[in-house]
XYZ file of C-alpha atoms in Angstrom:
734
model
C -81.734 -78.965 21.240
C -78.736 -81.295 20.859
C -75.146 -80.212 20.686
C -74.977 -81.066 16.987
C -77.492 -78.385 16.067
C -75.929 -75.720 18.219
C -72.329 -76.542 17.285
C -70.661 -73.164 16.662
C -68.395 -74.479 13.943
C -71.380 -75.823 11.973
C -73.365 -72.607 12.396
C -70.391 -70.518 11.273
C -70.038 -72.656 8.150
C -73.734 -72.092 7.348
C -73.426 -68.312 7.758
C -70.242 -68.210 5.658
C -72.063 -69.852 2.782
C -74.897 -67.311 2.963
C -77.554 -69.961 2.434
C -80.344 -67.646 3.587
C -79.337 -65.044 0.979
C -79.170 -67.344 -2.064
C -81.039 -65.277 -4.685
C -81.875 -68.101 -7.128
C -83.339 -71.193 -5.476
C -84.893 -72.766 -8.573
C -82.182 -75.397 -8.793
C -83.020 -76.621 -5.268
C -86.747 -76.623 -6.066
C -85.959 -78.715 -9.149
C -84.156 -81.196 -6.889
C -87.137 -81.418 -4.488
C -89.538 -81.725 -7.419
C -87.431 -84.585 -8.779
C -87.402 -86.223 -5.328
C -91.176 -85.882 -5.016
C -91.652 -87.499 -8.416
C -89.132 -90.287 -7.851
C -90.571 -91.241 -4.470
C -94.228 -90.635 -5.384
C -94.829 -88.442 -2.352
C -96.563 -85.067 -2.016
C -93.828 -83.240 -0.084
C -90.059 -82.875 -0.553
C -87.876 -80.337 1.254
C -84.252 -79.200 1.128
C -83.508 -77.286 4.363
C -80.590 -75.903 6.317
C -80.905 -76.500 10.063
C -79.802 -73.479 12.087
C -79.912 -72.834 15.826
C -83.409 -71.393 16.011
C -85.062 -72.214 12.664
C -84.947 -74.146 9.415
C -84.119 -72.275 6.235
C -85.928 -74.003 3.340
C -83.922 -73.714 0.125
C -86.129 -75.901 -2.048
C -89.638 -77.231 -1.585
C -92.321 -79.204 -3.345
C -95.776 -79.507 -1.873
C -95.056 -77.226 1.105
C -95.715 -73.523 1.531
C -93.290 -72.707 4.369
C -89.835 -71.191 3.757
C -88.834 -71.277 7.412
C -89.963 -73.557 10.216
C -89.128 -73.489 13.940
C -86.218 -75.724 14.749
C -88.382 -77.511 17.314
C -90.083 -79.243 14.368
C -87.850 -82.212 14.792
C -87.743 -84.340 11.603
C -84.740 -82.815 9.817
C -83.206 -81.941 13.175
C -83.205 -85.590 14.181
C -81.669 -86.469 10.830
C -78.872 -83.929 11.356
C -78.332 -85.047 14.959
C -77.964 -88.651 13.868
C -75.572 -87.572 11.108
C -76.955 -90.466 9.049
C -79.935 -91.058 6.798
C -83.202 -91.273 8.711
C -86.194 -93.464 7.762
C -89.452 -93.085 9.741
C -92.109 -95.605 8.786
C -94.839 -94.131 11.010
C -94.199 -90.954 13.004
C -97.060 -91.747 15.395
C -95.067 -94.714 16.677
C -91.831 -92.734 17.169
C -91.408 -91.314 20.693
C -89.335 -88.427 19.329
C -91.926 -87.302 16.802
C -95.417 -88.369 17.829
C -96.189 -85.068 19.604
C -94.914 -82.796 16.841
C -97.438 -80.415 15.354
C -96.353 -81.720 11.947
C -97.696 -85.137 13.013
C -100.768 -84.197 15.049
C -101.783 -81.404 12.698
C -101.251 -80.529 9.049
C -99.601 -81.848 6.994
C -100.040 -84.975 9.277
C -96.692 -86.535 8.476
C -96.557 -90.288 8.768
C -93.589 -91.404 6.675
C -90.260 -89.550 6.459
C -87.008 -90.283 4.604
C -84.111 -87.795 5.028
C -80.426 -87.700 4.051
C -77.961 -85.247 5.704
C -76.305 -82.626 3.498
C -72.659 -81.814 4.100
C -70.240 -79.108 2.966
C -66.920 -79.639 1.170
C -65.317 -79.711 4.626
C -67.770 -82.454 5.763
C -69.710 -80.032 7.977
C -73.390 -80.952 8.464
C -75.580 -78.252 6.961
C -79.097 -79.669 6.775
C -81.092 -82.399 5.094
C -82.917 -83.403 1.904
C -86.117 -85.215 2.798
C -89.286 -86.663 1.282
C -92.546 -86.728 3.341
C -95.793 -88.627 3.000
C -99.078 -88.554 4.991
C -99.242 -92.342 4.526
C -97.419 -94.777 6.782
C -94.731 -97.058 5.350
C -94.451 -94.962 2.180
C -90.637 -95.379 1.871
C -88.294 -98.371 1.882
C -84.658 -98.639 3.061
C -83.353 -99.345 -0.458
C -84.577 -95.865 -1.496
C -81.991 -94.196 0.755
C -79.312 -94.592 -1.930
C -81.476 -92.845 -4.522
C -82.198 -89.937 -2.167
C -78.489 -89.740 -1.280
C -77.686 -89.238 -4.974
C -80.070 -86.277 -5.079
C -78.541 -84.996 -1.814
C -75.098 -85.131 -3.428
C -76.432 -82.989 -6.271
C -77.745 -80.505 -3.687
C -74.350 -80.492 -1.948
C -72.610 -79.674 -5.217
C -75.060 -76.828 -5.861
C -74.462 -75.452 -2.373
C -70.681 -75.694 -2.853
C -70.945 -73.885 -6.178
C -73.027 -71.160 -4.534
C -70.469 -70.851 -1.718
C -67.610 -70.457 -4.190
C -69.602 -67.943 -6.206
C -70.382 -65.997 -3.042
C -66.715 -66.019 -1.944
C -65.629 -64.874 -5.390
C -68.219 -62.086 -5.345
C -67.097 -60.905 -1.909
C -63.464 -61.009 -2.973
C -64.277 -59.087 -6.126
C -66.151 -56.444 -4.129
C -63.241 -56.154 -1.709
C -60.830 -55.875 -4.644
C -62.934 -53.127 -6.215
C -63.033 -51.286 -2.910
C -59.265 -51.651 -2.467
C -58.708 -50.481 -6.031
C -60.865 -47.424 -5.440
C -59.039 -46.605 -2.200
C -55.714 -47.120 -3.970
C -56.739 -44.739 -6.749
C -57.805 -42.150 -4.197
C -54.460 -42.549 -2.401
C -52.603 -42.164 -5.706
C -54.425 -38.924 -6.441
C -53.884 -37.618 -2.917
C -50.089 -37.999 -3.015
C -49.702 -37.741 -6.810
C -48.155 -41.197 -7.087
C -48.920 -43.673 -9.861
C -48.044 -47.323 -10.391
C -46.655 -49.003 -13.509
C -45.756 -52.461 -14.764
C -43.862 -53.826 -17.765
C -44.489 -57.464 -18.723
C -41.093 -58.954 -19.499
C -42.349 -61.485 -22.049
C -44.358 -59.008 -24.146
C -42.665 -55.742 -23.114
C -46.191 -54.402 -22.748
C -46.527 -51.396 -20.442
C -49.379 -50.896 -17.961
C -50.032 -47.560 -16.229
C -52.406 -46.588 -13.447
C -54.657 -43.594 -14.077
C -52.433 -41.349 -11.982
C -49.391 -42.023 -14.154
C -51.411 -40.891 -17.171
C -52.296 -37.736 -15.237
C -48.659 -37.084 -14.309
C -47.633 -37.572 -17.950
C -50.446 -35.320 -19.186
C -52.149 -38.089 -21.193
C -55.720 -39.392 -21.306
C -56.178 -42.496 -19.089
C -56.766 -45.778 -20.862
C -54.856 -45.047 -24.045
C -52.256 -47.533 -25.215
C -48.659 -46.656 -24.343
C -45.451 -48.456 -25.181
C -42.019 -48.386 -23.580
C -40.443 -46.486 -26.540
C -43.267 -43.908 -26.380
C -42.651 -43.351 -22.689
C -38.887 -43.025 -23.107
C -39.541 -40.114 -25.465
C -41.130 -38.197 -22.582
C -37.723 -38.002 -20.848
C -35.059 -35.464 -21.694
C -32.749 -36.706 -24.493
C -29.758 -36.815 -22.166
C -31.685 -38.985 -19.678
C -33.146 -41.527 -22.117
C -30.129 -43.882 -22.157
C -30.115 -43.876 -18.336
C -33.833 -44.752 -18.186
C -33.537 -47.564 -20.717
C -30.441 -48.954 -19.001
C -32.122 -48.907 -15.574
C -35.056 -50.996 -16.830
C -32.882 -53.383 -18.858
C -30.440 -53.908 -15.964
C -33.339 -54.671 -13.648
C -34.742 -57.219 -16.110
C -31.336 -58.886 -16.488
C -29.948 -58.679 -12.949
C -33.038 -58.218 -10.782
C -31.495 -55.199 -9.049
C -34.064 -52.530 -7.992
C -33.573 -49.000 -9.308
C -34.541 -45.498 -8.287
C -33.825 -42.280 -10.121
C -35.121 -38.736 -10.403
C -35.438 -36.976 -13.726
C -37.492 -34.520 -15.759
C -40.162 -35.327 -18.337
C -41.668 -33.051 -20.941
C -45.411 -33.546 -21.308
C -47.263 -33.285 -24.604
C -48.441 -29.780 -23.674
C -44.813 -28.699 -23.194
C -44.917 -28.531 -19.386
C -41.905 -29.970 -17.594
C -42.471 -32.135 -14.528
C -39.922 -33.601 -12.148
C -40.565 -37.251 -11.324
C -39.028 -39.898 -9.090
C -39.190 -43.420 -10.553
C -38.769 -46.589 -8.474
C -38.890 -50.104 -9.906
C -37.992 -53.709 -9.221
C -38.334 -57.071 -10.922
C -41.142 -59.426 -9.892
C -40.451 -63.160 -10.172
C -43.084 -65.926 -10.228
C -41.989 -69.486 -9.479
C -38.390 -68.346 -9.778
C -38.890 -66.875 -13.243
C -38.910 -63.112 -14.066
C -42.443 -62.025 -14.908
C -42.485 -58.220 -14.885
C -40.826 -55.023 -13.733
C -43.117 -52.913 -11.564
C -42.903 -49.787 -9.463
C -44.211 -46.304 -8.833
C -43.807 -42.823 -10.284
C -43.956 -39.859 -7.908
C -44.545 -36.335 -9.177
C -42.031 -34.394 -7.042
C -42.053 -31.191 -9.094
C -42.986 -28.890 -6.240
C -40.431 -30.441 -3.892
C -37.776 -30.207 -6.611
C -38.480 -26.531 -7.278
C -38.300 -25.757 -3.559
C -34.979 -27.573 -3.255
C -33.582 -25.836 -6.331
C -34.614 -22.462 -4.915
C -33.120 -23.252 -1.504
C -29.912 -24.647 -2.965
C -29.494 -21.704 -5.276
C -30.247 -19.272 -2.470
C -27.693 -21.053 -0.313
C -24.976 -21.113 -2.966
C -25.621 -18.012 -5.026
C -25.720 -14.298 -4.488
C -29.311 -13.173 -4.970
C -28.439 -10.004 -6.914
C -25.715 -11.057 -9.332
C -26.307 -14.793 -9.576
C -22.636 -15.439 -8.833
C -21.537 -17.828 -6.115
C -21.734 -16.220 -2.698
C -19.114 -15.733 -0.032
C -19.860 -18.932 1.846
C -19.551 -20.984 -1.353
C -16.182 -19.356 -2.008
C -15.080 -20.018 1.573
C -15.938 -23.667 1.187
C -14.087 -24.023 -2.110
C -11.080 -22.113 -0.794
C -10.897 -24.160 2.407
C -10.745 -27.333 0.327
C -8.023 -25.904 -1.906
C -5.952 -24.808 1.091
C -5.857 -28.363 2.385
C -3.738 -29.284 -0.647
C -1.733 -26.037 -0.848
C 1.632 -27.792 -0.400
C 0.948 -29.941 -3.475
C -0.786 -27.311 -5.614
C -0.255 -23.577 -4.976
C -3.414 -21.627 -4.184
C -3.860 -18.259 -5.913
C -6.740 -15.914 -5.149
C -7.679 -12.339 -5.952
C -10.003 -9.811 -4.379
C -11.472 -7.270 -6.803
C -12.995 -4.127 -5.327
C -14.891 -1.560 -7.397
C -13.539 1.979 -7.336
C -16.087 4.772 -7.096
C -18.979 2.500 -6.306
C -19.846 4.347 -3.112
C -20.246 7.516 -5.162
C -22.689 5.691 -7.445
C -24.836 4.635 -4.503
C -24.682 8.046 -2.875
C -25.331 10.017 -6.063
C -27.512 7.813 -8.250
C -29.092 5.586 -5.622
C -28.949 1.932 -4.671
C -31.080 0.759 -7.578
C -28.500 2.073 -10.039
C -25.796 0.603 -7.825
C -27.482 -2.809 -8.093
C -27.582 -2.538 -11.880
C -23.872 -1.686 -11.876
C -23.109 -4.780 -9.806
C -25.168 -6.931 -12.164
C -23.312 -5.489 -15.172
C -19.913 -6.073 -13.561
C -20.922 -9.630 -12.682
C -21.891 -10.255 -16.319
C -18.558 -8.888 -17.511
C -16.635 -11.053 -15.059
C -18.645 -14.139 -16.026
C -17.918 -13.623 -19.727
C -14.185 -13.231 -18.977
C -13.896 -16.096 -16.533
C -10.824 -18.241 -17.102
C -11.130 -22.043 -17.452
C -11.075 -23.674 -14.027
C -11.543 -20.354 -12.227
C -14.052 -19.980 -9.384
C -15.768 -16.582 -9.179
C -17.919 -15.291 -6.328
C -19.360 -12.086 -4.981
C -17.459 -11.634 -1.763
C -19.750 -8.934 -0.420
C -20.784 -5.384 -1.187
C -18.753 -4.318 -4.216
C -16.039 -6.953 -3.754
C -15.570 -10.048 -5.915
C -13.333 -13.002 -5.081
C -11.563 -15.270 -7.545
C -9.880 -18.630 -7.020
C -7.579 -19.515 -9.903
C -6.644 -22.990 -11.162
C -3.262 -24.250 -9.887
C -1.895 -24.400 -13.441
C -2.005 -20.582 -13.778
C 1.214 -18.946 -12.678
C 1.273 -15.768 -10.657
C 2.372 -13.880 -13.738
C -0.521 -15.244 -15.801
C -2.991 -14.324 -13.087
C -1.566 -10.806 -12.904
C -1.795 -10.292 -16.676
C -5.336 -11.660 -16.755
C -6.447 -9.208 -14.077
C -4.657 -6.264 -15.679
C -6.483 -6.961 -18.963
C -9.752 -7.252 -17.047
C -9.298 -3.893 -15.290
C -8.408 -2.283 -18.601
C -11.789 -3.339 -19.935
C -13.450 -1.712 -16.937
C -11.766 1.556 -17.878
C -13.526 1.425 -21.236
C -16.979 1.307 -19.659
C -18.913 4.556 -20.288
C -19.489 7.016 -17.417
C -22.749 6.776 -15.449
C -25.428 9.444 -15.161
C -25.265 13.186 -15.576
C -22.383 13.351 -13.126
C -20.293 11.164 -15.472
C -19.194 8.852 -12.680
C -16.584 6.287 -13.682
C -16.374 2.752 -12.334
C -12.991 1.126 -12.114
C -11.543 -1.617 -9.965
C -8.537 -2.520 -7.856
C -7.226 -6.073 -7.322
C -5.254 -7.691 -4.572
C -3.599 -11.057 -5.230
C -2.253 -13.612 -2.784
C -0.599 -16.950 -3.447
C 0.354 -19.602 -0.890
C 2.122 -22.922 -1.284
C 2.302 -23.813 2.396
C -0.348 -25.124 4.729
C -2.392 -22.308 6.243
C -5.966 -21.289 6.931
C -8.209 -19.823 4.259
C -8.553 -16.758 6.482
C -4.823 -16.134 6.199
C -4.666 -16.148 2.410
C -7.764 -13.944 2.273
C -6.130 -11.595 4.745
C -3.099 -11.335 2.508
C -5.224 -10.656 -0.569
C -7.084 -7.996 1.410
C -3.801 -6.404 2.463
C -2.693 -6.334 -1.165
C -6.012 -4.796 -2.168
C -5.706 -2.168 0.541
C -2.198 -1.387 -0.681
C -3.568 -0.993 -4.230
C -6.208 1.448 -2.987
C -3.492 3.423 -1.218
C -1.424 3.507 -4.386
C -4.156 5.279 -6.292
C -6.646 2.578 -7.291
C -6.964 0.768 -10.584
C -3.912 -1.356 -9.796
C -3.231 -5.077 -9.535
C -1.093 -5.684 -6.448
C 0.418 -8.999 -5.311
C 0.990 -9.619 -1.644
C 4.581 -9.858 -0.523
C 6.516 -9.435 2.681
C 7.155 -5.779 1.930
C 3.420 -5.129 1.913
C 3.140 -7.021 5.164
C 5.878 -4.899 6.663
C 4.297 -1.642 5.475
C 0.854 -2.684 6.567
C 0.388 -1.600 10.143
C -3.375 -1.943 10.384
C -3.266 -5.341 11.895
C -0.524 -4.493 14.281
C -2.401 -1.394 15.333
C -5.531 -3.435 15.895
C -3.612 -6.021 17.858
C -2.083 -3.325 20.006
C -5.465 -1.759 20.642
C -7.057 -5.077 21.542
C -4.201 -6.301 23.693
C -4.032 -2.964 25.512
C -7.760 -3.014 26.209
C -7.588 -6.610 27.480
C -4.576 -5.896 29.697
C -6.115 -2.784 31.257
C -9.648 -4.114 31.705
C -11.178 -1.918 28.986
C -12.846 -4.821 27.166
C -16.491 -5.478 28.015
C -19.757 -6.852 26.652
C -22.606 -4.925 25.068
C -25.968 -6.612 24.573
C -28.328 -6.435 21.627
C -31.883 -7.674 22.237
C -33.669 -10.425 20.317
C -37.426 -9.850 20.355
C -40.463 -12.137 20.086
C -42.675 -10.431 17.486
C -45.881 -11.925 18.859
C -45.459 -10.710 22.422
C -43.033 -7.854 21.834
C -40.867 -9.192 24.663
C -37.108 -9.537 24.727
C -36.400 -13.276 24.865
C -32.642 -13.221 24.268
C -29.681 -10.894 24.048
C -26.460 -11.313 22.093
C -23.252 -10.406 23.875
C -20.967 -8.349 21.591
C -17.414 -7.182 22.223
C -16.827 -3.507 22.974
C -13.513 -1.787 23.766
C -12.928 1.565 25.382
C -9.799 3.193 23.969
C -7.446 5.392 25.955
C -9.465 8.468 24.982
C -12.676 6.932 26.352
C -14.252 6.212 22.975
C -16.191 2.956 22.585
C -14.947 0.680 19.798
C -16.785 -2.252 18.220
C -15.284 -5.639 17.387
C -15.192 -4.642 13.715
C -12.726 -1.891 14.589
C -10.167 -4.494 15.679
C -11.278 -7.358 13.455
C -7.783 -8.014 12.114
C -6.575 -8.640 15.641
C -9.336 -11.164 16.289
C -7.776 -13.457 13.667
C -4.961 -14.048 16.155
C -5.909 -17.276 18.014
C -4.333 -16.236 21.308
C -6.106 -12.884 21.414
C -9.338 -14.511 20.246
C -9.276 -16.909 23.194
C -8.562 -14.051 25.610
C -11.537 -12.128 24.222
C -13.771 -15.167 24.710
C -12.730 -15.461 28.361
C -13.410 -11.760 28.943
C -16.816 -12.053 27.266
C -17.641 -15.130 29.333
C -16.707 -13.299 32.548
C -18.813 -10.291 31.492
C -21.835 -12.477 30.745
C -21.553 -14.208 34.116
C -21.130 -10.872 35.908
C -24.083 -9.281 34.097
C -26.213 -12.422 33.877
C -28.169 -11.976 37.107
C -29.150 -8.425 36.162
C -30.149 -9.514 32.634
C -32.337 -12.319 33.986
C -33.899 -9.911 36.446
C -34.554 -7.490 33.604
C -36.035 -9.909 31.066
C -36.979 -13.024 33.006
C -35.361 -16.271 34.206
C -35.748 -17.994 30.809
C -33.766 -15.350 28.932
C -30.900 -16.642 26.802
C -27.597 -14.807 26.364
C -25.761 -15.392 23.100
C -22.001 -15.898 23.352
C -19.893 -15.908 20.159
C -17.067 -18.439 20.197
C -14.208 -18.687 17.746
C -12.715 -21.746 16.125
C -9.694 -21.338 18.402
C -11.964 -21.634 21.446
C -13.654 -24.827 20.302
C -10.429 -26.489 19.233
C -9.139 -26.275 22.803
C -10.979 -28.622 25.096
C -9.722 -26.790 28.185
C -11.634 -23.624 27.227
C -14.885 -25.538 26.703
C -14.472 -27.230 30.073
C -13.665 -23.844 31.624
C -16.891 -22.426 30.147
C -18.929 -25.316 31.555
C -17.325 -24.967 34.999
C -17.825 -21.192 35.111
C -21.512 -21.426 34.183
C -21.988 -24.262 36.666
C -20.611 -22.063 39.469
C -22.697 -19.031 38.459
C -26.370 -18.078 38.915
C -26.830 -18.913 35.236
C -27.559 -22.349 33.813
C -26.584 -23.813 30.432
C -30.197 -23.219 29.351
C -29.506 -19.485 29.640
C -26.532 -19.602 27.258
C -26.598 -19.782 23.453
C -23.270 -20.628 21.813
C -23.063 -18.905 18.414
C -20.760 -20.345 15.748
C -20.226 -19.394 12.114
C -20.474 -21.637 9.094
C -16.816 -21.088 8.189
C -15.828 -22.670 11.489
C -17.773 -25.826 10.647
C -16.352 -26.379 7.155
C -14.471 -29.676 7.327
C -14.782 -29.495 11.100
C -13.871 -32.603 13.024
C -11.889 -33.884 15.937
C -11.796 -31.570 18.919
C -14.149 -28.968 17.421
C -16.887 -31.547 16.826
C -16.309 -33.048 20.277
C -16.530 -29.592 21.880
C -19.907 -28.869 20.288
C -21.179 -32.299 21.321
C -20.031 -31.681 24.909
C -21.759 -28.296 25.056
C -24.950 -29.758 23.606
C -24.936 -32.608 26.115
C -24.589 -30.124 28.976
C -27.682 -28.235 27.815
C -26.214 -25.254 25.978
C -28.042 -24.139 22.828
C -25.893 -24.245 19.682
C -26.772 -21.546 17.138
C -25.560 -21.361 13.514
C -24.987 -17.698 12.698
C -25.426 -16.117 9.229
C -27.510 -19.105 8.106
C -28.461 -19.271 4.429
C -25.251 -17.838 3.027
C -23.841 -21.231 2.071
C -25.126 -24.552 0.800
C -23.203 -26.405 3.454
C -25.483 -24.865 6.075
C -28.042 -27.551 5.221
C -25.440 -30.241 5.803
C -24.433 -28.679 9.105
C -27.991 -28.962 10.439
C -27.666 -32.717 10.152
C -23.993 -33.114 11.068
C -23.881 -30.885 14.163
C -26.172 -30.383 17.195
C -27.691 -27.145 15.866
C -30.888 -26.004 17.629
C -31.108 -22.418 16.454
C -30.260 -20.516 13.277
C -29.828 -16.831 12.490
C -30.731 -15.811 8.958
C -28.067 -13.558 7.501
C -28.937 -9.845 7.430
C -28.293 -9.635 3.677
C -31.571 -11.445 2.966
C -33.837 -9.100 4.942
C -32.043 -6.051 3.578
C -33.253 -6.786 0.060
C -36.939 -7.621 0.538
C -38.139 -4.137 -0.423
C -36.833 -4.455 -3.984
C -36.104 -8.146 -4.474
C -39.046 -10.556 -4.516
C -36.658 -13.503 -4.487
C -35.315 -12.389 -1.107
C -38.833 -12.652 0.291
C -39.203 -16.174 -1.076
C -35.821 -17.202 0.281
C -36.522 -15.899 3.792
C -39.950 -17.528 3.824
C -38.501 -20.851 2.661
C -35.716 -20.800 5.250
C -38.097 -19.805 8.092
C -40.551 -22.569 7.211
C -37.763 -25.105 6.769
C -36.272 -24.154 10.130
C -39.568 -24.528 11.951
C -40.328 -27.841 10.216
C -36.962 -29.118 11.502
C -37.783 -27.974 15.033
C -35.251 -25.142 15.010
C -35.581 -21.715 16.578
C -35.146 -19.099 13.866
C -33.941 -15.501 14.270
C -33.792 -12.970 11.437
C -30.919 -10.503 11.839
C -30.637 -6.950 10.568
C -34.303 -5.921 10.895
C -34.397 -2.133 10.697
C -37.696 -1.031 9.125
C -41.415 -1.394 9.700
C -41.796 -2.903 6.223
C -39.386 -5.679 7.127
C -41.218 -6.364 10.383
C -44.625 -6.528 8.654
C -43.267 -9.023 6.149
C -41.738 -11.221 8.863
C -44.990 -11.229 10.816
C -46.853 -12.261 7.669
C -44.654 -15.331 7.081
C -44.873 -16.445 10.716
C -41.355 -15.508 11.813
C -41.241 -15.095 15.583
C -37.809 -13.851 16.608
C -35.964 -10.831 15.234
C -32.830 -8.830 15.941
C -31.759 -5.474 14.595
C -31.559 -1.742 15.115
C -35.361 -1.490 15.020
C -35.432 -3.175 18.421
C -32.252 -1.799 19.881
C -28.569 -1.295 19.186
C -25.947 -3.099 21.270
C -25.831 -1.419 24.688
C -23.787 -1.773 27.846
C -25.642 -3.225 30.817
C -26.340 0.151 32.448
C -27.793 1.543 29.218
C -29.802 -1.642 28.738
C -31.273 -1.318 32.225
C -32.043 2.349 31.680
C -34.042 1.520 28.593
C -35.894 -1.588 29.725
C -36.141 -1.236 33.513
C -39.625 -0.906 35.039
C -39.619 2.772 36.023
C -43.385 3.316 36.087
C -44.551 0.306 38.060
C -46.196 -1.229 35.012
C -44.886 -4.694 35.804
C -42.473 -7.247 34.412
C -44.322 -7.841 31.139
C -44.196 -4.140 30.318
C -40.549 -3.952 31.312
C -39.577 -6.657 28.880
C -41.253 -5.162 25.841
C -38.869 -3.723 23.257
């Protein structure tokens, strides 16, 4: 056939209009009937000429709906792209051999007019046919063209109807998918028409609000769902967006009709049409579960799980901030330690001891002074940071009155145990570290205990002079360092799934002049001295390098050795470079070394300390945040510093047997750590119950006395060495 019939553009236009699928063809049959009557002929056809066949849309006097395209009459008309008049088909070379001429219906005369689309694409033809020769005249072409124009308009209307139907079906499908997506993520859409202030909600918003879909809601009705204190903020956000066009986003709580509270996040922006504001539209996300998780994590990070008071890390953070302005505003703190509390635990048990701590915390909370910051420092100690406006005398009198109230508390149990308290106060008006003022308060507290307990003692230089504990510790530590009696002990970190030791933590041990082994806690006061702290770090580094080959041989080449660094170490770039150089010249690699830092070191950290951590991270050392979970700022540190590993503070695992909240906190922190791609270690694991719980929540790595106490290298080898030929895997199992 000719190129005009096979033209791809024309065929595509025919398919797009769906001519073959037109359900109601009566209108086209009416057109052909009218043509047959007007032209006094037995046959009239309206057909679309495709590549392989004719599709007959309307017919009069013919029984066929489709005819092979080789039947050439309408094809010739379409090819010519002009009206076609055949007086006698037997005399036309193009048509004389057609079956339509030689056989039924024995066509002799033919008059056809092409039919075009709105885009002037040839679609087919409207024709009248007669078995008699010379049945049609040229002047009749105009009349047939008028009928063809009517057919074109009907086809165009059908095409528009078809396009609208397809678009409507696609819209319905998109709407259904959108509704499914809303339900899946619990997000709904909303719109407020600016002109009418009429509110439109999607079904999911009704579900979030606890209302039946489809009911009428107004903006004032919706505002009532919010908490009274939030309603002005919500109204202002919408009004400001209408006036200024600035998008808004806020998170708040709504109270549903059934009384349930849900946390939602609302986002909205103004939509303009032709430069004029038309509506404010946005989404509402039900973030209740996320909010509750964050509240639990934040509270666990800031608060002591037993008493509900702020925890030690929160106090450290607040104190560190106060100490930065100590020269402008004096900083006054107190440490309160319960007297006789150990007897309560030993005699009446830890459960009673916990109740005592809760009662004391309640008493302290009720007596808290305006502007005072109260925290549980640890064990049976409570820390207080007083407002700068309180003088030292006022603080002293406040604490004396507080301790007097403790004396009035009734005795406990059949043994009539009494609980009292001793306080140590320290005040500083010069720039210093938070550790220093806490040390002074602790010295004052210790002096109060020596004086007979129940006293309020303020630090002064006389106490410092009488206090020889620190000097003794410094002497012990310096003597051990000078005579080579400082060394590293190693405590294993175990993979629960395989039972293998995957890491060890290097811990300071000293051998005194009598041969006894001392722990770092025995000389802790001396470790606050920066110079001695740096010397200890160098000794520990040398011990790790010296013992590293044996440790790798014992537990495998991928074993990591944890090395605790102090703030003094990281603030000196020469020590960090020394560490890198020493490891580079040793059989160990940075991948074998974990650098452990505490949260207190990172509070307001910057400058050299931040640069040191970045340098270590770039060289391939693993940075570990120790005692994770004891302060809210830990979450910030995960983003601000190159932390790859966290150790969950031992206080959390210690309480899982009696405190359900501790279980939830550990589980939340473990899952959060893994979701952030961090390695997580739980410290202080001592019992089978604790191990079973950690296995159940998917925790992999643990450290504690259950898997081994810190041991010198020889003792470590004696315990874990392969003495029975069972192989490396057996040797590594804890």
